Amino acid sequence: MIRVAFFDAKAYDKPSFEQYGSENGVEFKFFDTKLNEDTADLAKSSDAVCVFVNDTVNDRVIDRLYDNGVKMIALRCAGYNNVDVKHAYGRLHVVHVPAYSPYAVAEHAAALLLTSIRRIHKAYNRTREFNFSLNGLTGFDLHGKTAGIIGTGKIGRIFIDICRGFGMKVIAYDAYPAKDSGIEYVTLDELFERSDVISLHCPLTDDTRHMINSDAIAKMKKGVVILNTSRGALIDAEALLEGIKARKVGAACLDVYEEEADIFFEDRSGHILNDELLARLISMPNVIVTSHQAFLTEEALNNIAETTVNNIRSFFDKDGLCDNELCYRCGNIERCKKERKERCF
Ligand code: NAI
């Protein structure tokens, strides 16, 4: 039996992980707490840790896990910006779930967009109180508008299809444009200037951190709708708030937030929110915040559990090769992944 310490466990995680784990000889020990320096010792006597987006897997945590005999970090998500993969190299193997349901995230982005521009969130609250007034609910047609997509990977492309389904014109920016994809690629500046709706679908890296900042917002159309279902720190939230206050940004839909780690995923109603910036954003009539919910569909949860268990199983099986290993051997994680035919180290 492979023993795995599962951090930041939520009620919705357990059924699928318990099922796939017991079918495949992987025993999960669920901890509600997040992984960090203070909790790393909980993984003592475990073969692997299973972590999510807001667990802290920095150099100190990695050293602690390594000293405790842990051999693997199994991310149950795609993004790995919270893991120091470079430091893990030679110590702990890192695996992730590259795709579980890109549809879940793209469809959530679409849900946020429609909710926002057709004021569904306002109408829902009104009619529950038998307020049938339409004042202030005027929206706009998506048909004929321009969607600017940043990041044309799995999720970005599905969102492009959805936008096209609405009759939108689509332009895109990607650091690595997909050849022969039929996507009209433009520069980031041109995307900012031409888009009515901007949706972020690229990873968080040193290059993309705060890519939506005050300079970028200054280049955008007045009334632009900004969607972020990717990672919070792609947006400088202070600059976004200023853009909203200045009436430059028409609406913002945020499934992620830079400082979400200590806030999202928990019931904080009845508490005073210590994050002034988030509180101010949420108070805006044209901002919708969901708490990193875009992935949360039944299909995605099953795929996440199945792939994570397969990742762990294939690593601990005798040849130890796992297609979803994130390797820092050649200094470029994405390239390493494509070219590697053996264990990272
Ligand atoms: P992907 O790897 O298929 O696509 C990412 C795209 O971004 C690629 O085309 C890549 O070339 C591009 N890219 C890389 N660096 C860039 C840069 N500097 N500028 C512009 N584009 C760049 O990833 P996928 O599956 O489409 O996911 C996208 C992001 O969505 C993930 O990185 C993750 O942060 C986020 N995500 C959010 C979830 C949620 O629940 N809110 C769930 C799953 C993913």
Coordinates of C-alpha atoms and ligand atoms in Angstrom, one line a residue:
M1 CA 0.0 0.0 0.0
I2 CA 1.4 3.4 -1.0
R3 CA 0.7 6.0 1.8
V4 CA -0.1 9.5 0.8
A5 CA -0.6 12.5 3.1
F6 CA -3.4 14.6 1.5
F7 CA -3.3 18.2 2.5
D8 CA -6.1 20.9 2.3
A9 CA -8.7 18.1 2.0
K10 CA -12.3 19.2 1.4
A11 CA -15.5 17.2 1.6
Y12 CA -15.8 17.1 -2.2
D13 CA -12.3 15.6 -2.6
K14 CA -12.7 12.6 -0.4
P15 CA -15.2 10.3 -2.3
S16 CA -13.4 10.2 -5.6
F17 CA -9.9 9.9 -4.0
E18 CA -11.0 7.2 -1.6
Q19 CA -12.6 5.2 -4.4
Y20 CA -9.7 5.4 -6.9
G21 CA -7.1 5.0 -4.1
S22 CA -8.7 1.8 -2.7
E23 CA -9.0 0.3 -6.1
N24 CA -5.3 0.9 -6.8
G25 CA -3.5 0.3 -3.6
V26 CA -3.1 3.9 -2.6
E27 CA -4.1 4.9 0.9
F28 CA -4.9 8.6 1.5
K29 CA -4.7 10.2 4.9
F30 CA -6.7 13.4 4.7
F31 CA -5.6 16.5 6.5
D32 CA -7.8 19.6 6.5
T33 CA -4.8 21.8 7.0
K34 CA -2.7 23.2 4.2
L35 CA 0.9 22.1 3.7
N36 CA 3.4 24.6 4.9
E37 CA 6.5 24.6 7.1
D38 CA 4.5 24.1 10.2
T39 CA 2.5 21.1 8.9
A40 CA 5.1 19.3 6.8
D41 CA 5.9 16.9 9.7
L42 CA 2.3 15.5 9.3
A43 CA 3.7 13.7 6.2
K44 CA 6.2 11.6 8.3
S45 CA 6.0 8.0 7.3
S46 CA 4.2 8.9 4.0
D47 CA 5.5 8.0 0.6
A48 CA 4.0 11.0 -1.1
V49 CA 2.1 14.2 -0.4
C50 CA -0.9 15.3 -2.4
V51 CA -1.3 19.0 -2.6
F52 CA -3.5 21.7 -4.2
V53 CA -3.2 25.2 -5.5
N54 CA -2.8 27.0 -2.1
D55 CA -0.5 24.6 -0.4
T56 CA 3.0 26.1 0.1
V57 CA 5.7 23.9 -1.4
N58 CA 8.8 26.1 -1.1
D59 CA 12.4 25.1 -0.6
R60 CA 12.0 24.8 3.2
V61 CA 8.9 22.6 3.0
I62 CA 10.6 20.4 0.3
D63 CA 13.7 20.0 2.6
R64 CA 11.4 19.0 5.5
L65 CA 9.5 16.5 3.4
Y66 CA 12.7 15.0 2.1
D67 CA 14.1 14.7 5.6
N68 CA 10.8 12.9 6.5
G69 CA 11.4 10.3 3.8
V70 CA 8.7 11.6 1.4
K71 CA 9.6 10.8 -2.2
M72 CA 6.9 12.5 -4.2
I73 CA 4.8 15.6 -4.5
A74 CA 1.5 14.8 -6.3
L75 CA -0.2 18.0 -7.3
R76 CA -3.9 17.4 -7.8
C77 CA -4.1 20.4 -10.2
A78 CA -2.5 21.6 -13.4
G79 CA -0.7 24.8 -12.3
Y80 CA 2.5 24.3 -10.3
N81 CA 3.5 27.9 -9.5
N82 CA 3.2 27.1 -5.7
V83 CA 5.9 24.4 -6.0
D84 CA 9.6 25.2 -6.1
V85 CA 10.2 22.6 -8.8
K86 CA 13.8 23.7 -9.2
H87 CA 14.6 23.0 -5.6
A88 CA 12.7 19.7 -5.7
Y89 CA 15.0 18.5 -8.5
G90 CA 17.2 15.7 -7.1
R91 CA 15.1 15.5 -3.9
L92 CA 11.4 14.9 -4.6
H93 CA 9.7 14.0 -7.8
V94 CA 6.8 16.3 -8.7
V95 CA 3.8 15.2 -10.7
H96 CA 0.7 17.1 -11.7
V97 CA -2.7 16.7 -13.5
P98 CA -2.1 18.5 -16.7
A99 CA -5.8 18.4 -17.8
Y100 CA -8.9 17.2 -16.0
S101 CA -11.7 19.1 -17.6
P102 CA -10.7 22.1 -19.6
Y103 CA -14.4 22.4 -20.3
A104 CA -15.2 23.0 -16.7
V105 CA -12.9 26.1 -16.5
A106 CA -13.9 27.5 -19.9
E107 CA -17.6 27.0 -19.2
H108 CA -17.2 28.7 -15.8
A109 CA -15.5 31.7 -17.6
A110 CA -18.5 31.8 -19.9
A111 CA -20.9 31.5 -17.0
L112 CA -19.2 34.5 -15.3
L113 CA -19.2 36.5 -18.5
L114 CA -22.9 36.0 -19.1
T115 CA -23.9 36.5 -15.5
S116 CA -21.9 39.8 -15.4
I117 CA -23.0 41.4 -18.7
R118 CA -26.7 40.4 -18.4
R119 CA -26.8 41.3 -14.6
I120 CA -28.1 37.8 -13.7
H121 CA -26.7 38.1 -10.2
K122 CA -28.7 41.3 -9.7
A123 CA -31.9 40.0 -11.3
Y124 CA -31.7 36.8 -9.2
N125 CA -31.6 38.7 -5.9
R126 CA -34.3 41.1 -7.1
T127 CA -36.9 38.5 -8.1
R128 CA -36.4 36.6 -4.9
E129 CA -37.7 39.7 -3.1
F130 CA -40.5 40.1 -5.7
N131 CA -38.8 43.1 -7.2
F132 CA -39.5 42.9 -10.9
S133 CA -38.0 46.2 -11.9
L134 CA -35.6 46.2 -14.9
N135 CA -33.9 49.4 -14.0
G136 CA -30.2 49.1 -14.1
L137 CA -30.2 45.7 -15.7
T138 CA -29.3 46.7 -19.3
G139 CA -26.7 44.5 -20.7
F140 CA -25.0 44.2 -24.1
D141 CA -24.9 41.7 -26.9
L142 CA -21.8 39.5 -27.2
H143 CA -22.6 39.0 -30.9
G144 CA -20.2 41.1 -33.0
K145 CA -18.0 42.0 -30.0
T146 CA -14.3 41.2 -29.9
A147 CA -12.9 38.6 -27.4
G148 CA -9.2 38.8 -26.6
I149 CA -7.9 35.5 -25.3
I150 CA -4.5 35.4 -23.5
G151 CA -3.2 31.9 -23.6
T152 CA -4.4 29.5 -26.2
G153 CA -3.8 26.2 -24.6
K154 CA -6.4 23.6 -23.7
I155 CA -8.8 26.0 -21.8
G156 CA -8.2 29.0 -23.9
R157 CA -9.1 27.2 -27.1
I158 CA -12.3 25.8 -25.6
F159 CA -13.2 29.3 -24.5
I160 CA -12.4 30.5 -28.0
D161 CA -15.0 28.0 -29.4
I162 CA -17.6 29.2 -26.9
C163 CA -17.0 32.8 -27.9
R164 CA -17.2 32.0 -31.6
G165 CA -20.5 30.2 -30.8
F166 CA -21.8 33.6 -29.6
G167 CA -20.8 35.2 -32.9
M168 CA -17.9 37.0 -31.3
K169 CA -14.7 37.9 -33.2
V170 CA -11.7 36.3 -31.5
I171 CA -8.2 37.6 -31.3
A172 CA -5.5 36.0 -29.1
Y173 CA -2.0 36.4 -27.7
D174 CA 0.2 33.5 -26.7
A175 CA 3.9 33.4 -26.0
Y176 CA 4.0 30.3 -28.1
P177 CA 1.3 30.7 -30.8
A178 CA -0.3 27.5 -32.1
K179 CA 0.5 26.9 -35.7
D180 CA -2.3 26.2 -38.2
S181 CA -4.9 26.7 -35.5
G182 CA -6.9 29.3 -37.4
I183 CA -6.5 31.6 -34.5
E184 CA -5.8 35.3 -35.2
Y185 CA -2.8 36.1 -33.1
V186 CA -2.0 39.7 -32.3
T187 CA 0.5 41.5 -30.0
L188 CA -0.5 41.9 -26.3
D189 CA -0.9 45.7 -26.9
E190 CA -3.2 45.2 -29.9
L191 CA -5.2 42.7 -27.9
F192 CA -5.6 45.3 -25.1
E193 CA -6.6 48.0 -27.6
R194 CA -9.2 46.0 -29.6
S195 CA -10.9 43.7 -27.1
D196 CA -14.3 44.2 -25.6
V197 CA -13.8 41.1 -23.4
I198 CA -10.4 39.9 -22.2
S199 CA -10.0 36.4 -20.8
L200 CA -6.9 35.1 -19.2
H201 CA -5.9 31.5 -19.8
C202 CA -2.1 31.5 -19.5
P203 CA -0.1 30.2 -16.5
L204 CA 1.4 32.3 -13.8
T205 CA 5.1 32.8 -14.4
D206 CA 7.7 35.5 -13.8
D207 CA 6.7 36.8 -17.3
T208 CA 3.0 36.9 -16.7
R209 CA 2.8 38.1 -13.1
H210 CA 0.7 41.3 -13.1
M211 CA 0.4 41.3 -16.9
I212 CA -2.8 43.2 -16.3
N213 CA -1.5 46.3 -14.6
S214 CA -2.2 50.0 -14.8
D215 CA -0.2 50.3 -18.1
A216 CA -2.2 47.5 -19.6
I217 CA -5.6 48.8 -18.4
A218 CA -4.7 52.3 -19.8
K219 CA -4.5 50.7 -23.3
M220 CA -7.8 48.9 -23.0
K221 CA -11.2 50.0 -24.4
K222 CA -13.5 51.9 -22.0
G223 CA -16.0 49.4 -20.6
V224 CA -13.8 46.3 -21.2
V225 CA -14.8 43.2 -19.3
I226 CA -11.9 41.3 -17.8
L227 CA -12.2 37.6 -16.9
N228 CA -9.7 35.7 -14.8
T229 CA -10.1 32.0 -14.3
S230 CA -6.4 31.3 -14.4
R231 CA -4.3 32.6 -11.5
G232 CA -4.9 35.6 -9.3
A233 CA -1.4 37.2 -9.7
L234 CA -1.9 37.6 -13.4
I235 CA -3.8 40.8 -12.4
D236 CA -2.5 43.6 -10.2
A237 CA -5.7 43.8 -8.2
E238 CA -5.0 47.4 -7.0
A239 CA -4.7 48.5 -10.6
L240 CA -7.9 46.7 -11.4
L241 CA -9.7 48.5 -8.6
E242 CA -8.4 51.8 -9.9
G243 CA -9.6 50.9 -13.4
I244 CA -13.0 50.1 -12.1
K245 CA -13.2 53.3 -10.0
A246 CA -12.2 55.3 -13.0
R247 CA -15.0 53.6 -15.0
K248 CA -12.4 52.4 -17.5
V249 CA -13.0 48.7 -16.7
G250 CA -16.7 47.9 -17.3
A251 CA -16.7 44.7 -15.3
A252 CA -14.4 42.1 -13.8
C253 CA -15.1 38.5 -13.2
L254 CA -12.5 36.8 -10.9
D255 CA -12.4 33.2 -10.0
V256 CA -8.9 33.7 -8.6
Y257 CA -7.3 36.4 -6.6
E258 CA -3.6 37.0 -5.8
E259 CA -4.0 36.8 -2.1
E260 CA -6.6 34.0 -2.1
A261 CA -4.5 31.4 -0.3
D262 CA -5.7 32.3 3.2
I263 CA -9.3 33.3 2.2
F264 CA -10.7 31.1 -0.5
F265 CA -12.3 27.6 0.0
E266 CA -13.5 28.4 3.5
D267 CA -16.7 29.8 5.0
R268 CA -15.8 33.2 6.3
S269 CA -19.3 34.6 6.6
G270 CA -19.7 36.1 10.1
H271 CA -16.0 37.1 10.1
I272 CA -14.4 40.4 9.3
L273 CA -12.6 40.1 6.0
N274 CA -9.0 41.3 6.6
D275 CA -8.3 41.9 3.0
E276 CA -9.5 45.5 2.3
L277 CA -8.7 45.2 -1.4
L278 CA -10.8 42.1 -1.9
A279 CA -13.6 43.5 0.2
R280 CA -13.6 46.7 -1.9
L281 CA -13.6 44.7 -5.2
I282 CA -16.5 42.5 -4.0
S283 CA -18.4 45.7 -3.0
M284 CA -18.3 46.9 -6.6
P285 CA -21.6 46.3 -8.5
N286 CA -19.7 45.3 -11.6
V287 CA -17.3 42.7 -10.0
I288 CA -18.2 39.1 -9.6
V289 CA -15.9 36.9 -7.5
T290 CA -16.1 33.1 -7.2
S291 CA -13.6 31.3 -5.0
H292 CA -11.5 29.3 -7.4
Q293 CA -14.5 27.2 -8.4
A294 CA -14.0 27.0 -12.1
F295 CA -12.6 23.4 -11.9
L296 CA -15.4 22.1 -9.7
T297 CA -17.5 19.7 -11.8
E298 CA -18.1 16.0 -11.2
E299 CA -16.2 15.1 -14.4
A300 CA -13.2 17.2 -13.3
L301 CA -13.2 15.7 -9.8
N302 CA -13.2 12.2 -11.1
N303 CA -10.5 12.9 -13.6
I304 CA -8.3 14.6 -11.0
A305 CA -8.6 11.6 -8.6
E306 CA -8.0 9.1 -11.4
T307 CA -5.0 10.9 -12.8
T308 CA -3.4 11.6 -9.5
V309 CA -3.8 8.0 -8.4
N310 CA -2.3 6.8 -11.8
N311 CA 0.6 9.3 -11.4
I312 CA 1.4 8.0 -7.9
R313 CA 0.9 4.3 -8.9
S314 CA 3.0 4.6 -12.1
F315 CA 5.8 6.3 -10.2
F316 CA 6.0 3.7 -7.4
D317 CA 5.7 0.8 -9.9
K318 CA 9.0 -0.6 -10.9
D319 CA 10.2 1.5 -13.9
G320 CA 9.0 4.7 -12.1
L321 CA 8.3 6.6 -15.3
C322 CA 5.3 8.9 -15.1
D323 CA 4.2 11.0 -18.1
N324 CA 3.0 13.8 -15.8
E325 CA 6.3 14.3 -14.0
L326 CA 7.5 18.0 -13.8
C327 CA 11.2 17.9 -14.2
Y328 CA 13.8 20.6 -13.8
R329 CA 16.7 18.7 -15.2
C330 CA 17.2 20.8 -18.3
G331 CA 15.9 24.0 -16.7
N332 CA 12.8 24.2 -18.8
I333 CA 9.9 22.2 -17.2
E334 CA 7.6 22.2 -20.3
R335 CA 10.4 21.1 -22.7
C336 CA 11.7 18.5 -20.3
K337 CA 8.3 17.0 -20.1
K338 CA 8.0 16.5 -23.8
E339 CA 11.5 15.1 -24.3
R340 CA 12.0 12.9 -21.3
K341 CA 11.8 9.1 -21.7
E342 CA 12.9 8.2 -18.2
R343 CA 12.6 9.4 -14.6
C344 CA 13.6 12.9 -13.9
F345 CA 16.4 11.8 -11.7
Ligands
NAI1 P1 -2.2 25.0 -21.1 O1 -0.8 24.7 -20.7 O2 -2.9 24.0 -22.0 O3 -2.2 26.4 -21.8 C1 -1.5 27.5 -21.4 C2 -1.2 28.4 -22.5 O4 -0.5 29.6 -22.1 C3 -0.2 27.8 -23.6 O5 -0.7 27.9 -24.9 C4 1.1 28.5 -23.4 O6 1.8 28.7 -24.6 C5 0.5 29.9 -22.9 N1 1.5 30.7 -22.3 C6 2.6 30.4 -21.6 N2 3.3 31.4 -21.2 C7 2.6 32.5 -21.7 C8 2.9 33.9 -21.7 N3 4.0 34.4 -21.1 N4 2.0 34.7 -22.3 C9 0.9 34.2 -22.9 N5 0.6 32.9 -23.0 C10 1.5 32.1 -22.4 O7 -3.0 25.3 -19.8 P2 -4.5 25.2 -19.5 O8 -4.9 23.8 -19.1 O9 -5.3 25.8 -20.7 O10 -4.7 26.1 -18.2 C11 -4.5 27.5 -18.3 C12 -4.4 28.0 -16.8 O11 -5.7 27.8 -16.2 C13 -3.4 27.2 -15.9 O12 -2.1 27.7 -16.0 C14 -4.0 27.4 -14.6 O13 -3.4 28.5 -13.9 C15 -5.5 27.8 -14.8 N6 -6.4 26.9 -14.2 C16 -7.4 27.4 -13.4 C17 -8.4 26.5 -12.8 C18 -9.5 27.1 -11.9 O14 -10.2 26.3 -11.3 N7 -9.7 28.4 -11.9 C19 -8.3 25.1 -13.1 C20 -7.3 24.7 -14.1 C21 -6.4 25.5 -14.6

